[in-house]
mmCIF file of N, CA and C in Angstrom:
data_model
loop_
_atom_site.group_PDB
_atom_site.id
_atom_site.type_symbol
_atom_site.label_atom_id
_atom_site.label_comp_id
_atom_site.label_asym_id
_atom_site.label_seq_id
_atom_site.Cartn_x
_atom_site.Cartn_y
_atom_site.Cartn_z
ATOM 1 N N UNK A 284 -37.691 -86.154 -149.654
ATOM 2 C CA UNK A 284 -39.083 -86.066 -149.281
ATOM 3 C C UNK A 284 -39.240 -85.085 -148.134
ATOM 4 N N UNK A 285 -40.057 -84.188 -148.048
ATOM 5 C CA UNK A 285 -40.343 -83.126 -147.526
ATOM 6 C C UNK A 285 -42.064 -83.550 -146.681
ATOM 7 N N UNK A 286 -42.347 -83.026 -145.132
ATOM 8 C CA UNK A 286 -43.306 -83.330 -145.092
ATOM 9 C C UNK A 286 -44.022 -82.681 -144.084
ATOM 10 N N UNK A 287 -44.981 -81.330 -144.125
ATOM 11 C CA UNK A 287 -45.181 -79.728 -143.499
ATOM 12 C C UNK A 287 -46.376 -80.007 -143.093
ATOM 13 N N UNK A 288 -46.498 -79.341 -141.843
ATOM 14 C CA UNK A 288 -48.559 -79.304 -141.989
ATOM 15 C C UNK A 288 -48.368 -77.386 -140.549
ATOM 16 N N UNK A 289 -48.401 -77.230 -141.174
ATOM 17 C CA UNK A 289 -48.726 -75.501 -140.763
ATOM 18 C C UNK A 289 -50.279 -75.619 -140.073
ATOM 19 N N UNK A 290 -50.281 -74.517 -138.924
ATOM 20 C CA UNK A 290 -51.736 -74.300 -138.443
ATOM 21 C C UNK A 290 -51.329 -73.169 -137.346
ATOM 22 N N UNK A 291 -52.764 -72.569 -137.200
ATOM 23 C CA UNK A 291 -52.848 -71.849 -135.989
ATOM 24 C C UNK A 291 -53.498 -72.395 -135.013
ATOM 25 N N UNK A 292 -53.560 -72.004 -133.884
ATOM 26 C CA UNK A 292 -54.339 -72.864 -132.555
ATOM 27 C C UNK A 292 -54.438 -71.935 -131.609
ATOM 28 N N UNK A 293 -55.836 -72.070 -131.465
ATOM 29 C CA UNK A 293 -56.264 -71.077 -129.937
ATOM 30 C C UNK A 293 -55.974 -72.454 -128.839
ATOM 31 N N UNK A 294 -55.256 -72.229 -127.591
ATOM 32 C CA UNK A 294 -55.262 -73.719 -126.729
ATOM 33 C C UNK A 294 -55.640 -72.870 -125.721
ATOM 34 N N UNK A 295 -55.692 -73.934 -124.225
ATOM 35 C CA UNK A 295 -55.876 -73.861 -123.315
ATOM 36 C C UNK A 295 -57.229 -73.005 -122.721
ATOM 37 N N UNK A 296 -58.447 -73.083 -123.045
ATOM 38 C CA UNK A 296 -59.534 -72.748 -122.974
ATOM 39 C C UNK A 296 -60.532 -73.531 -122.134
ATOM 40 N N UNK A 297 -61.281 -73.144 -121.830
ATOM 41 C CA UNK A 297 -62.268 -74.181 -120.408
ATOM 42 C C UNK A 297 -63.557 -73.828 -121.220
ATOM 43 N N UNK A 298 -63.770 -73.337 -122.410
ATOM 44 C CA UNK A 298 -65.335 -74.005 -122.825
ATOM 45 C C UNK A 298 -65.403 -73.978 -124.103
ATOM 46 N N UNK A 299 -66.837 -74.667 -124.518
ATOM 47 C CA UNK A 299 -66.536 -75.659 -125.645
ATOM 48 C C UNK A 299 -65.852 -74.763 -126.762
ATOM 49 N N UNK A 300 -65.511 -75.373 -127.741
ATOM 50 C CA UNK A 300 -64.833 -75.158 -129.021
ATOM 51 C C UNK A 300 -65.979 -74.262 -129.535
ATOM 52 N N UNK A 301 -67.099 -74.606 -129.524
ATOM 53 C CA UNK A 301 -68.190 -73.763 -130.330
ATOM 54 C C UNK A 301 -68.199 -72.687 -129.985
ATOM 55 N N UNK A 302 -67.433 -72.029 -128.991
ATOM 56 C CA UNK A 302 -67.416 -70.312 -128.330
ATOM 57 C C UNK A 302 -66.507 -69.738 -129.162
ATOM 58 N N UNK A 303 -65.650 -70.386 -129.367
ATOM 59 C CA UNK A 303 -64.384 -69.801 -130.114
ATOM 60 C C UNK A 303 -64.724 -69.849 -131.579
ATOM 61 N N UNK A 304 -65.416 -70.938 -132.095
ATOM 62 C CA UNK A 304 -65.814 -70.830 -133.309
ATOM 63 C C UNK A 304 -66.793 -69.364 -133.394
ATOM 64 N N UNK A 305 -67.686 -69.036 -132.319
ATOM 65 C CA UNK A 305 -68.863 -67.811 -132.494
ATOM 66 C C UNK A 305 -67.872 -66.824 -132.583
ATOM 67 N N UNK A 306 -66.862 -66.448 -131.932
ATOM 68 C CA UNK A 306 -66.384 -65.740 -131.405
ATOM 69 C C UNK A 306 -65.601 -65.226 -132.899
ATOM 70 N N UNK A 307 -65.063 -66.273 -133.600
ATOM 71 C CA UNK A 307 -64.425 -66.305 -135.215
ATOM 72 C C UNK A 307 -64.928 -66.298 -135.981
ATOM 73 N N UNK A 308 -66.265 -66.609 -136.271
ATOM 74 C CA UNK A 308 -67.189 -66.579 -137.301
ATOM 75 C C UNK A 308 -66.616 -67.874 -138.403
ATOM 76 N N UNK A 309 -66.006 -68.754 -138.107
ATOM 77 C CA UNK A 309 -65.653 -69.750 -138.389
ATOM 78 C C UNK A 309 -65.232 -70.315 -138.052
ATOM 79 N N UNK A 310 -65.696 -72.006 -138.698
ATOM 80 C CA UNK A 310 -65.338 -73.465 -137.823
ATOM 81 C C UNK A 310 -64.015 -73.742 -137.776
ATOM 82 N N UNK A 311 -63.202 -74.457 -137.299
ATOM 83 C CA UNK A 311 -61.699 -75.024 -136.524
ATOM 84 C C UNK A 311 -61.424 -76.513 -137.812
ATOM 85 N N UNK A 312 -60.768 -76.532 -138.331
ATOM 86 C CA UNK A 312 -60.272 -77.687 -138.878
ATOM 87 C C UNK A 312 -60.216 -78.956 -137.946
ATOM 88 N N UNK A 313 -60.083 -78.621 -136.581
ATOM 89 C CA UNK A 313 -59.823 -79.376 -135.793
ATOM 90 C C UNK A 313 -59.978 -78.748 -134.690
ATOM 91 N N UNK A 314 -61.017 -79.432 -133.937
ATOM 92 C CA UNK A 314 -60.499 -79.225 -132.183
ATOM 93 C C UNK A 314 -61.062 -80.292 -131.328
ATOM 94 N N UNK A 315 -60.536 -79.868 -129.526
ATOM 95 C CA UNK A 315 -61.232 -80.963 -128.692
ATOM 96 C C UNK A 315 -60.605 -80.229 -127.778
ATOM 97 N N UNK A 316 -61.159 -80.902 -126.676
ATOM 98 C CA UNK A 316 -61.372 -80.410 -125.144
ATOM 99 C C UNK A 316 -60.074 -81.421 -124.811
ATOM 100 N N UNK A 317 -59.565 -80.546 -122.943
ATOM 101 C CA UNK A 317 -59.082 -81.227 -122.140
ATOM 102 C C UNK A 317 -59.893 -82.758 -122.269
ATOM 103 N N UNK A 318 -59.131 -84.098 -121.492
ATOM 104 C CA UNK A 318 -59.963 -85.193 -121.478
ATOM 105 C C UNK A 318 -60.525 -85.803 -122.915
ATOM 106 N N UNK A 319 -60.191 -85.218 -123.764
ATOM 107 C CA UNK A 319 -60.752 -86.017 -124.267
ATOM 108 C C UNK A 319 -60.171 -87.779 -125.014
ATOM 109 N N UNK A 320 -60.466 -87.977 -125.246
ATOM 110 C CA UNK A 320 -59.955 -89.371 -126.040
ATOM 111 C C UNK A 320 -58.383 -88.982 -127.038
ATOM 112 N N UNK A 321 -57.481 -89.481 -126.845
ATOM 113 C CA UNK A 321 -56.757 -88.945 -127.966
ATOM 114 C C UNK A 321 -56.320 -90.305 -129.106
ATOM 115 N N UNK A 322 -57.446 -90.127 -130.249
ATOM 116 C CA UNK A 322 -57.187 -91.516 -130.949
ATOM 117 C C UNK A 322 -57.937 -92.679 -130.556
ATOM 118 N N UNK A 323 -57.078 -93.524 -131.094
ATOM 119 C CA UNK A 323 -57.482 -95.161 -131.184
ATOM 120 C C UNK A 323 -56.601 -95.873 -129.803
ATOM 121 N N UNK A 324 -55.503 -94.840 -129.290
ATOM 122 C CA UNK A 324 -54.605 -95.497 -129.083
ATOM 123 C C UNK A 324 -54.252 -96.751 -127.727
ATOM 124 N N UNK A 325 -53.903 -97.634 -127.707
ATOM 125 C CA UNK A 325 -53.732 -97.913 -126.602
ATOM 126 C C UNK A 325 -52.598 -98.412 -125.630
ATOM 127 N N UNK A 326 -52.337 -98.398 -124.085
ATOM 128 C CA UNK A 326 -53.566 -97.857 -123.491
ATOM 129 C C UNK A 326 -54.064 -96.558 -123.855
ATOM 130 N N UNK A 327 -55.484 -96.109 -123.647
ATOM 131 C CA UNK A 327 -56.415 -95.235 -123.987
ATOM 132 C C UNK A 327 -55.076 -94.071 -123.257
ATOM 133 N N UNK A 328 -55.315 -93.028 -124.110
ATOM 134 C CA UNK A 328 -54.493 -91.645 -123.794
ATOM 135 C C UNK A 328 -55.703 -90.772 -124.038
ATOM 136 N N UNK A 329 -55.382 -89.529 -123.327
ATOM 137 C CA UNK A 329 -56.243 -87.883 -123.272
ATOM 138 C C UNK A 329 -55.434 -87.167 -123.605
ATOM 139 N N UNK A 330 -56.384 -86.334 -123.797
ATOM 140 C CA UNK A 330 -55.982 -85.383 -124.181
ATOM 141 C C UNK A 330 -55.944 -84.090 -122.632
ATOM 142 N N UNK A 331 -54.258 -83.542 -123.338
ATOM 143 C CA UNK A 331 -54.016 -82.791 -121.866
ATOM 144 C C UNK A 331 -54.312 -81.114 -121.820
ATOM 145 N N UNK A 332 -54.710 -80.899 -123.065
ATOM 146 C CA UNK A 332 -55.367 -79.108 -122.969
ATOM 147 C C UNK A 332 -56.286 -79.847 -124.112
ATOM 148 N N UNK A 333 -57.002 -78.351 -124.086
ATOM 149 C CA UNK A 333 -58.081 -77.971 -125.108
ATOM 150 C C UNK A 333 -57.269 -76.985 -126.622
ATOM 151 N N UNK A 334 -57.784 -77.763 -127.705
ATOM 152 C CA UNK A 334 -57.401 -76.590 -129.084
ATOM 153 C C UNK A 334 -58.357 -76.503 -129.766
ATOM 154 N N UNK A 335 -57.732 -75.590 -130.495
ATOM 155 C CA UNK A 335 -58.937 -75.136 -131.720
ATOM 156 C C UNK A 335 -58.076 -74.919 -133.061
ATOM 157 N N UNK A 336 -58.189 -75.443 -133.840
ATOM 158 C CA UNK A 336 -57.200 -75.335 -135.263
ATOM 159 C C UNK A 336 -57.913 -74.674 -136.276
ATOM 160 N N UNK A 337 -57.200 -73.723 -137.221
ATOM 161 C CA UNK A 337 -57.064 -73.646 -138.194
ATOM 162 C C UNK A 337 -56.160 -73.744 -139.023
ATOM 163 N N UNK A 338 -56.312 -75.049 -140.432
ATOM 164 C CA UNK A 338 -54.951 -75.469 -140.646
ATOM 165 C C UNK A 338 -54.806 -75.147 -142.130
ATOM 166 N N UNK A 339 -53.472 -75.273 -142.911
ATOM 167 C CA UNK A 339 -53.424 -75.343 -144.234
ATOM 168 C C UNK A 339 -54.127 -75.668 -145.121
ATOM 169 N N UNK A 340 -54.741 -76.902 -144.868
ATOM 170 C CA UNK A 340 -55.501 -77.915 -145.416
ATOM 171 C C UNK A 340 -54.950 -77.957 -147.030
ATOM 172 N N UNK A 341 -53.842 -77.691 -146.637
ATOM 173 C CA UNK A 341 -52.630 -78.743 -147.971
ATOM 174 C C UNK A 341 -52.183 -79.794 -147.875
ATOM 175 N N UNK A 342 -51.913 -80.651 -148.933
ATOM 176 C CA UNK A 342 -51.480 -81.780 -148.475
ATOM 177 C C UNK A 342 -49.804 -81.461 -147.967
ATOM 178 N N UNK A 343 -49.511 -82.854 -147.081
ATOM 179 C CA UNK A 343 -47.915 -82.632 -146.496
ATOM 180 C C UNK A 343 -47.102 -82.481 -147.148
ATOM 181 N N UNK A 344 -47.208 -82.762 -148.265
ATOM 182 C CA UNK A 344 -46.258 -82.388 -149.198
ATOM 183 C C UNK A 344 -45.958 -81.407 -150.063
ATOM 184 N N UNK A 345 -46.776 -80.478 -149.841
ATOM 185 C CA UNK A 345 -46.948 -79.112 -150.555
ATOM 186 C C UNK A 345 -45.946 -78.137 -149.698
ATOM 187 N N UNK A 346 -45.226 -77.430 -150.259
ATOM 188 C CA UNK A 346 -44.206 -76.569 -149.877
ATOM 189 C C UNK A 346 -44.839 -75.814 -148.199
ATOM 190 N N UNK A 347 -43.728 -75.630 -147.596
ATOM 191 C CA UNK A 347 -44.089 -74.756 -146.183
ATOM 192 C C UNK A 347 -44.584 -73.474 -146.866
ATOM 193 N N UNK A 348 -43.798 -72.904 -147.818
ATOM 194 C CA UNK A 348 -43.745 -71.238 -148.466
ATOM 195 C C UNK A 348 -45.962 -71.639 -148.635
ATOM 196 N N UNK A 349 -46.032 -72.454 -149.501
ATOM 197 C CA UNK A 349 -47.411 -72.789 -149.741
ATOM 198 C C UNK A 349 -48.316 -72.815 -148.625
ATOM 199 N N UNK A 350 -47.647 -73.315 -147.182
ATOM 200 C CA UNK A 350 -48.680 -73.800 -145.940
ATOM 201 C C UNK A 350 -48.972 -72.288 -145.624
ATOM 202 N N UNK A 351 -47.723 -71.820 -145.614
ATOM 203 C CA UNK A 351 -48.178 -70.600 -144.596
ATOM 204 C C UNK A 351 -48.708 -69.386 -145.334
ATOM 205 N N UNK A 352 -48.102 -69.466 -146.656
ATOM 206 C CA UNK A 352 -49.688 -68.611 -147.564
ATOM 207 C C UNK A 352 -50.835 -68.831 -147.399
ATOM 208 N N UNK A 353 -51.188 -70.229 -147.544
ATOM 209 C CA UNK A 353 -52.743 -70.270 -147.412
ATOM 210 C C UNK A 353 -53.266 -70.084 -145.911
ATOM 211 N N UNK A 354 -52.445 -70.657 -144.713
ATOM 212 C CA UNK A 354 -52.718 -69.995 -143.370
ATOM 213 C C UNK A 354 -53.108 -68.451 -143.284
ATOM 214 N N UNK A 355 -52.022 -68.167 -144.009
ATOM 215 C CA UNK A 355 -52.302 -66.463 -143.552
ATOM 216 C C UNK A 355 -53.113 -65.885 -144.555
ATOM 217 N N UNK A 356 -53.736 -66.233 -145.828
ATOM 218 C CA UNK A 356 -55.037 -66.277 -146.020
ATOM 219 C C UNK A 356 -55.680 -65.845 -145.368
ATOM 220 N N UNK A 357 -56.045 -67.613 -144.662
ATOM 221 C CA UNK A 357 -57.201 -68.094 -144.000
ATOM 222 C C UNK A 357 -56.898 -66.708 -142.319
ATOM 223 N N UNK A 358 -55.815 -66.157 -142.036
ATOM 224 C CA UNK A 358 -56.213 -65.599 -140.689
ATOM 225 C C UNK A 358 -56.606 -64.027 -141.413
ATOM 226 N N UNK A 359 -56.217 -63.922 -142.025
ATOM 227 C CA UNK A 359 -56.436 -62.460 -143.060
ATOM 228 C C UNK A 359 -57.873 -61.978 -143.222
ATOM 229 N N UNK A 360 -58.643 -63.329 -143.338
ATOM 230 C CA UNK A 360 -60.077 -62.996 -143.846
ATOM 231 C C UNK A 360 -61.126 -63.085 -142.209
ATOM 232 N N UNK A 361 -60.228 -63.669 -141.194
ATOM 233 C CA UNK A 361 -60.730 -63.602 -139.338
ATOM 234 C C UNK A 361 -60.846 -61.875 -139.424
ATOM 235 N N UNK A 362 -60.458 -60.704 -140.146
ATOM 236 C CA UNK A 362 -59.813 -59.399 -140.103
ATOM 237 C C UNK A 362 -59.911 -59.239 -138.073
ATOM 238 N N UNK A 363 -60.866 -57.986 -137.571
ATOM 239 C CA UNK A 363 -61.115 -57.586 -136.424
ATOM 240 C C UNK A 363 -60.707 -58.947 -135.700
ATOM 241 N N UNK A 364 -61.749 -59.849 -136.116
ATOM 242 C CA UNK A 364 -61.784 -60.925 -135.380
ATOM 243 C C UNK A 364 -60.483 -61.568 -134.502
ATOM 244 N N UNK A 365 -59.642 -61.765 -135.300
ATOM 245 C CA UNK A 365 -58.537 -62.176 -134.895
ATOM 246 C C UNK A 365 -57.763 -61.800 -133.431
ATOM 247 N N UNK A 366 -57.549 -60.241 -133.749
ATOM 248 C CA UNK A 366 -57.012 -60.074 -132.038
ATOM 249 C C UNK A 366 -58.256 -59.949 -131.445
ATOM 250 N N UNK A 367 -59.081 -60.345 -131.439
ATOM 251 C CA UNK A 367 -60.386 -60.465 -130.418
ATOM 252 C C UNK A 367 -59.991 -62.112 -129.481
ATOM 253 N N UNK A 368 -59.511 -62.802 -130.528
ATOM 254 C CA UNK A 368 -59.209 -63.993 -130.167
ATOM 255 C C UNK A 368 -57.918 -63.778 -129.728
ATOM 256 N N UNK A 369 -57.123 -63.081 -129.996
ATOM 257 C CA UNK A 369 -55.908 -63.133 -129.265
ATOM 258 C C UNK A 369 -55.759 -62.246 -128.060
ATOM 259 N N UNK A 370 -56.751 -61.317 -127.994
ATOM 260 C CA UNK A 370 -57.048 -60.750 -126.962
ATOM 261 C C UNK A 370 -57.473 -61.706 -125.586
ATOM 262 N N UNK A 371 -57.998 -62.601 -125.417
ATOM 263 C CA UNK A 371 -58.855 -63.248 -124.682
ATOM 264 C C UNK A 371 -58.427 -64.690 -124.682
ATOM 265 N N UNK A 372 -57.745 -65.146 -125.879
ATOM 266 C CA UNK A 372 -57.103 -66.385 -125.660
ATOM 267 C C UNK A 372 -55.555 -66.572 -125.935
ATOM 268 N N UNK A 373 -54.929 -67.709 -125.409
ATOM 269 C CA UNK A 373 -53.642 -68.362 -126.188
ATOM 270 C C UNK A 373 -53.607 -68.320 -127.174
ATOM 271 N N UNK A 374 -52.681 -67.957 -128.335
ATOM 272 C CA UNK A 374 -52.966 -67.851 -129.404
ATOM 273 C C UNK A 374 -51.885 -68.537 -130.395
ATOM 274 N N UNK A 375 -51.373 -69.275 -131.200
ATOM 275 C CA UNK A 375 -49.833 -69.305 -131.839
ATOM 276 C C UNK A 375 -50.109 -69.974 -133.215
ATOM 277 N N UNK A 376 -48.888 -69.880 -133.643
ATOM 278 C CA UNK A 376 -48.866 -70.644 -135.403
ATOM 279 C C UNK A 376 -48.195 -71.743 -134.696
ATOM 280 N N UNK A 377 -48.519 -73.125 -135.467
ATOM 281 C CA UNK A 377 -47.523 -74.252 -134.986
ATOM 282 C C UNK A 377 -46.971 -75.015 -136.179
ATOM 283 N N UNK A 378 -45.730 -74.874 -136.250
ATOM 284 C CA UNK A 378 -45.296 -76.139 -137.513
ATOM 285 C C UNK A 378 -44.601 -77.272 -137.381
ATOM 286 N N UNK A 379 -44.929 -78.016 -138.329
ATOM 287 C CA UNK A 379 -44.074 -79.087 -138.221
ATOM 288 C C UNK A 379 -43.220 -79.495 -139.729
ATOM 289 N N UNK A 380 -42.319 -79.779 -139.431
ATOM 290 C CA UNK A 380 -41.635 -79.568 -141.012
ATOM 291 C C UNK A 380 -40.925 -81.414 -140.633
ATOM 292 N N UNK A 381 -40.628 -82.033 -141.454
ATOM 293 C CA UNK A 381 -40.016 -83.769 -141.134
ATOM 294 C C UNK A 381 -39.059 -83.419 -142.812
ATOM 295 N N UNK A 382 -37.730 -83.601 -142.844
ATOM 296 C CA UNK A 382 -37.170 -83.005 -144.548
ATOM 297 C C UNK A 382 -35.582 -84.243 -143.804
ATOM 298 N N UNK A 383 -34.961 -84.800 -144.757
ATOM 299 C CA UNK A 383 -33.824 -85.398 -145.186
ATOM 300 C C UNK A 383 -32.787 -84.456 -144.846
ATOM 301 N N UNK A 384 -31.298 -84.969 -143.783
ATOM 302 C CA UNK A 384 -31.093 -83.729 -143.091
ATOM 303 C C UNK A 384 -29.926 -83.772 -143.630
ATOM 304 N N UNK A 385 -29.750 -84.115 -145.434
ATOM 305 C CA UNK A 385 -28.663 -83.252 -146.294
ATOM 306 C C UNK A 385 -29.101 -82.405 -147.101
ATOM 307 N N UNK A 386 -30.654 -81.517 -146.725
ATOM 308 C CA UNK A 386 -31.325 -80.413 -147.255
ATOM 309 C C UNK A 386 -32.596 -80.118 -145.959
ATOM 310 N N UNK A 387 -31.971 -79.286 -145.144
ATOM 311 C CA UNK A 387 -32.767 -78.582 -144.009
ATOM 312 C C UNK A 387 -33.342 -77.510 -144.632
ATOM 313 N N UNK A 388 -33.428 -76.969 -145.439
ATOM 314 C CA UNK A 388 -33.827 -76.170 -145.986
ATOM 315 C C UNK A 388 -35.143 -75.383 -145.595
ATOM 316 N N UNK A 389 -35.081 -74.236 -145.234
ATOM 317 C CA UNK A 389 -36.381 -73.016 -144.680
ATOM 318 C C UNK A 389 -36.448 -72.207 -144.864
ATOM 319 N N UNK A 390 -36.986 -71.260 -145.606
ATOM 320 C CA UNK A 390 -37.108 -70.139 -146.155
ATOM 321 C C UNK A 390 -38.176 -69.234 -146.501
ATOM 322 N N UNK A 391 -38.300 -68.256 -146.123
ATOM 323 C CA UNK A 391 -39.919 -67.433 -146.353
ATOM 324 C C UNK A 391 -39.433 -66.326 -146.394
ATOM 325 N N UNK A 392 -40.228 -65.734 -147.686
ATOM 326 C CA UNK A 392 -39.555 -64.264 -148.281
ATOM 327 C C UNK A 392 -40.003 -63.347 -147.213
ATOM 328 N N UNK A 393 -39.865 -62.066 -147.246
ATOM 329 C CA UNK A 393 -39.741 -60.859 -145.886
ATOM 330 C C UNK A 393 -41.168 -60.789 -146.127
ATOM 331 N N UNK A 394 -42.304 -60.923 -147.072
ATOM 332 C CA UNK A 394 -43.309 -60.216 -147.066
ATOM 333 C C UNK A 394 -44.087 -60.682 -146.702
ATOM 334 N N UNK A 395 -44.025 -62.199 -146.875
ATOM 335 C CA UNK A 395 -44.657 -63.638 -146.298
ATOM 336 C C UNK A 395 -44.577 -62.916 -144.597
ATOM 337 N N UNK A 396 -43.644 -63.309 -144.088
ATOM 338 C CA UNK A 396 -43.356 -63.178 -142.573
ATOM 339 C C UNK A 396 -43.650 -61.423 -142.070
ATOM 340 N N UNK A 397 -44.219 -60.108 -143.107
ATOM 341 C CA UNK A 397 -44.523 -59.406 -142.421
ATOM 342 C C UNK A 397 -45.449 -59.860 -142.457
ATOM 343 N N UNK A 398 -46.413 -60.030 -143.513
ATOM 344 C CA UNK A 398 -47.948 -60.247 -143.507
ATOM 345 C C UNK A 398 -48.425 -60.967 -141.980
ATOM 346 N N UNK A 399 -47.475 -62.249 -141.450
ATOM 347 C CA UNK A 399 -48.060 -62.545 -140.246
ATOM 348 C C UNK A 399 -47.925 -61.767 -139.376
ATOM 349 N N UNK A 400 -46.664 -60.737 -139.050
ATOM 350 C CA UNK A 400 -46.590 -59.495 -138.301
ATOM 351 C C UNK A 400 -47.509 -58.699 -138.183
ATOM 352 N N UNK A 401 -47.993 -58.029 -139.183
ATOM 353 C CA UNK A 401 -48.966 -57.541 -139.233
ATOM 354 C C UNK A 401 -50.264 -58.407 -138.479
ATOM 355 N N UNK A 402 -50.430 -58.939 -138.099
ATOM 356 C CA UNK A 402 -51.627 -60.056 -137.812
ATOM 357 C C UNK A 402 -51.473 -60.043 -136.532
ATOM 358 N N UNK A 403 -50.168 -59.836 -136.045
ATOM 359 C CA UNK A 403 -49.751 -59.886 -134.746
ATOM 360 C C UNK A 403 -49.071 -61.317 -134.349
ATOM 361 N N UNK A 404 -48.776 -61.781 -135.045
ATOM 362 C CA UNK A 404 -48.228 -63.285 -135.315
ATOM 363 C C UNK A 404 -47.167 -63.391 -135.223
ATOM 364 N N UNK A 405 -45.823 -62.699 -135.099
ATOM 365 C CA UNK A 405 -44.675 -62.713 -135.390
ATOM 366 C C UNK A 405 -44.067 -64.299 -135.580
ATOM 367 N N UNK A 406 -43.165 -64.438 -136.742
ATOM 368 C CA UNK A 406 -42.835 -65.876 -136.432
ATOM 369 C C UNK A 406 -41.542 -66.276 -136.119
ATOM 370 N N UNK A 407 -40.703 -66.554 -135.357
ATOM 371 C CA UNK A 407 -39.553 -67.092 -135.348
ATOM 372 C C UNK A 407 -39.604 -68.681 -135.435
ATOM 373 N N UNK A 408 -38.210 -69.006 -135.556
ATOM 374 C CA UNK A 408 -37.737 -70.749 -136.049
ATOM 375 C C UNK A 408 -36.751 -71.223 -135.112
ATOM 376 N N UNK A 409 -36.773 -72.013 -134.783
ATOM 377 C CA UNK A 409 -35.728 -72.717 -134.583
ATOM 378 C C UNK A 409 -35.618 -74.152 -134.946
ATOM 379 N N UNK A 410 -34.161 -74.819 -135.824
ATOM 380 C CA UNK A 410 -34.286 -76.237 -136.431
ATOM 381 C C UNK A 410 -33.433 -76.946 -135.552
ATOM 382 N N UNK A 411 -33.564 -78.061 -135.325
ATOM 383 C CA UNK A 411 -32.599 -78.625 -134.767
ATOM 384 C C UNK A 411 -32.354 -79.846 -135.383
ATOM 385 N N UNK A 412 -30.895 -80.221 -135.940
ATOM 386 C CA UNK A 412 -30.568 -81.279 -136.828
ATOM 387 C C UNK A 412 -29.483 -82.391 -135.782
ATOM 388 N N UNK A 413 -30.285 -83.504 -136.187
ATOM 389 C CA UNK A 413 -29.461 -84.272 -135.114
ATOM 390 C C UNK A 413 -28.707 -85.206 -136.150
ATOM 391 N N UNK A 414 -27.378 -85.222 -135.951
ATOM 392 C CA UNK A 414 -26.892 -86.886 -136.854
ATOM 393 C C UNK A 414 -26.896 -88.202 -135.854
ATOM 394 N N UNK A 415 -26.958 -88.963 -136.946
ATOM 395 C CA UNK A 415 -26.935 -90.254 -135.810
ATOM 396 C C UNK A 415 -25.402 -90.367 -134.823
ATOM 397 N N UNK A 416 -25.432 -91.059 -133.919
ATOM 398 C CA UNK A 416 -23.679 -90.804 -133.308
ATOM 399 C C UNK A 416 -22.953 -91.753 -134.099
ATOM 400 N N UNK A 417 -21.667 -91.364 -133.972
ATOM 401 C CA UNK A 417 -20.724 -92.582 -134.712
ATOM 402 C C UNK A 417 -20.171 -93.498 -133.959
#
């Protein structure tokens, strides 16, 4: 079982999410301010920066090769926009990959990973596989 959720995120910003949305010409899959509520959880937790997401909106189980196609899509069609936002804000791809660690398996063909180059995105990896101790 394999289980991915790919996104980009403008963070650390001091006003509302709706600037960054004007600023993109499109809405955030997700965002929120410093302070805010994080969850149900308790005790009550905040939130400790501000983001702005745009995400796969695949399910977790759909291949990474799949997340980060449709990401880079979705930043492809921001065109200008994009380093406007990276001009002026924090900017990064964030993943999370959770996979059975007798198949770590990661892989993205060269054209996949220029296309985010081109974007100004560059992506590097790093995995780290832990076994349990004996």
């Amino acid at each position: 079982m394999y289980e991915h959720h790919v996104y980009f995120a403008v963070f650390g910003f001091s006003e509302p999410p709706q600037a960054i949305s004007l600023l993109a010409g499109i809405s955030p899959d997700d965002s929120w301010c410093a302070g805010d509520p994080y969850g149900g959880l308790t005790p009550p937790a905040r939130r400790l920066d501000s983001r702005w997401i745009l995400s796969s909106n695949l399910d977790r189980d759909a291949s990474h090769r799949d997340h980060f196609e449709r990401l880079c899509l979705k930043l492809e069609r921001l065109g200008e926009r994009l380093p406007q936002l990276r001009q002026r804000y924090r900017c990064g791809i964030g993943v999370s990959q959770y996979f059975f660690m007798d198949d770590p398996v990661f892989y993205l063909p060269a054209d996949l990973l220029a296309r985010f180059e081109r974007l100004g995105l560059p992506l590097s990896f790093d995995q780290l596989g832990l076994d349990a101790p004996a």
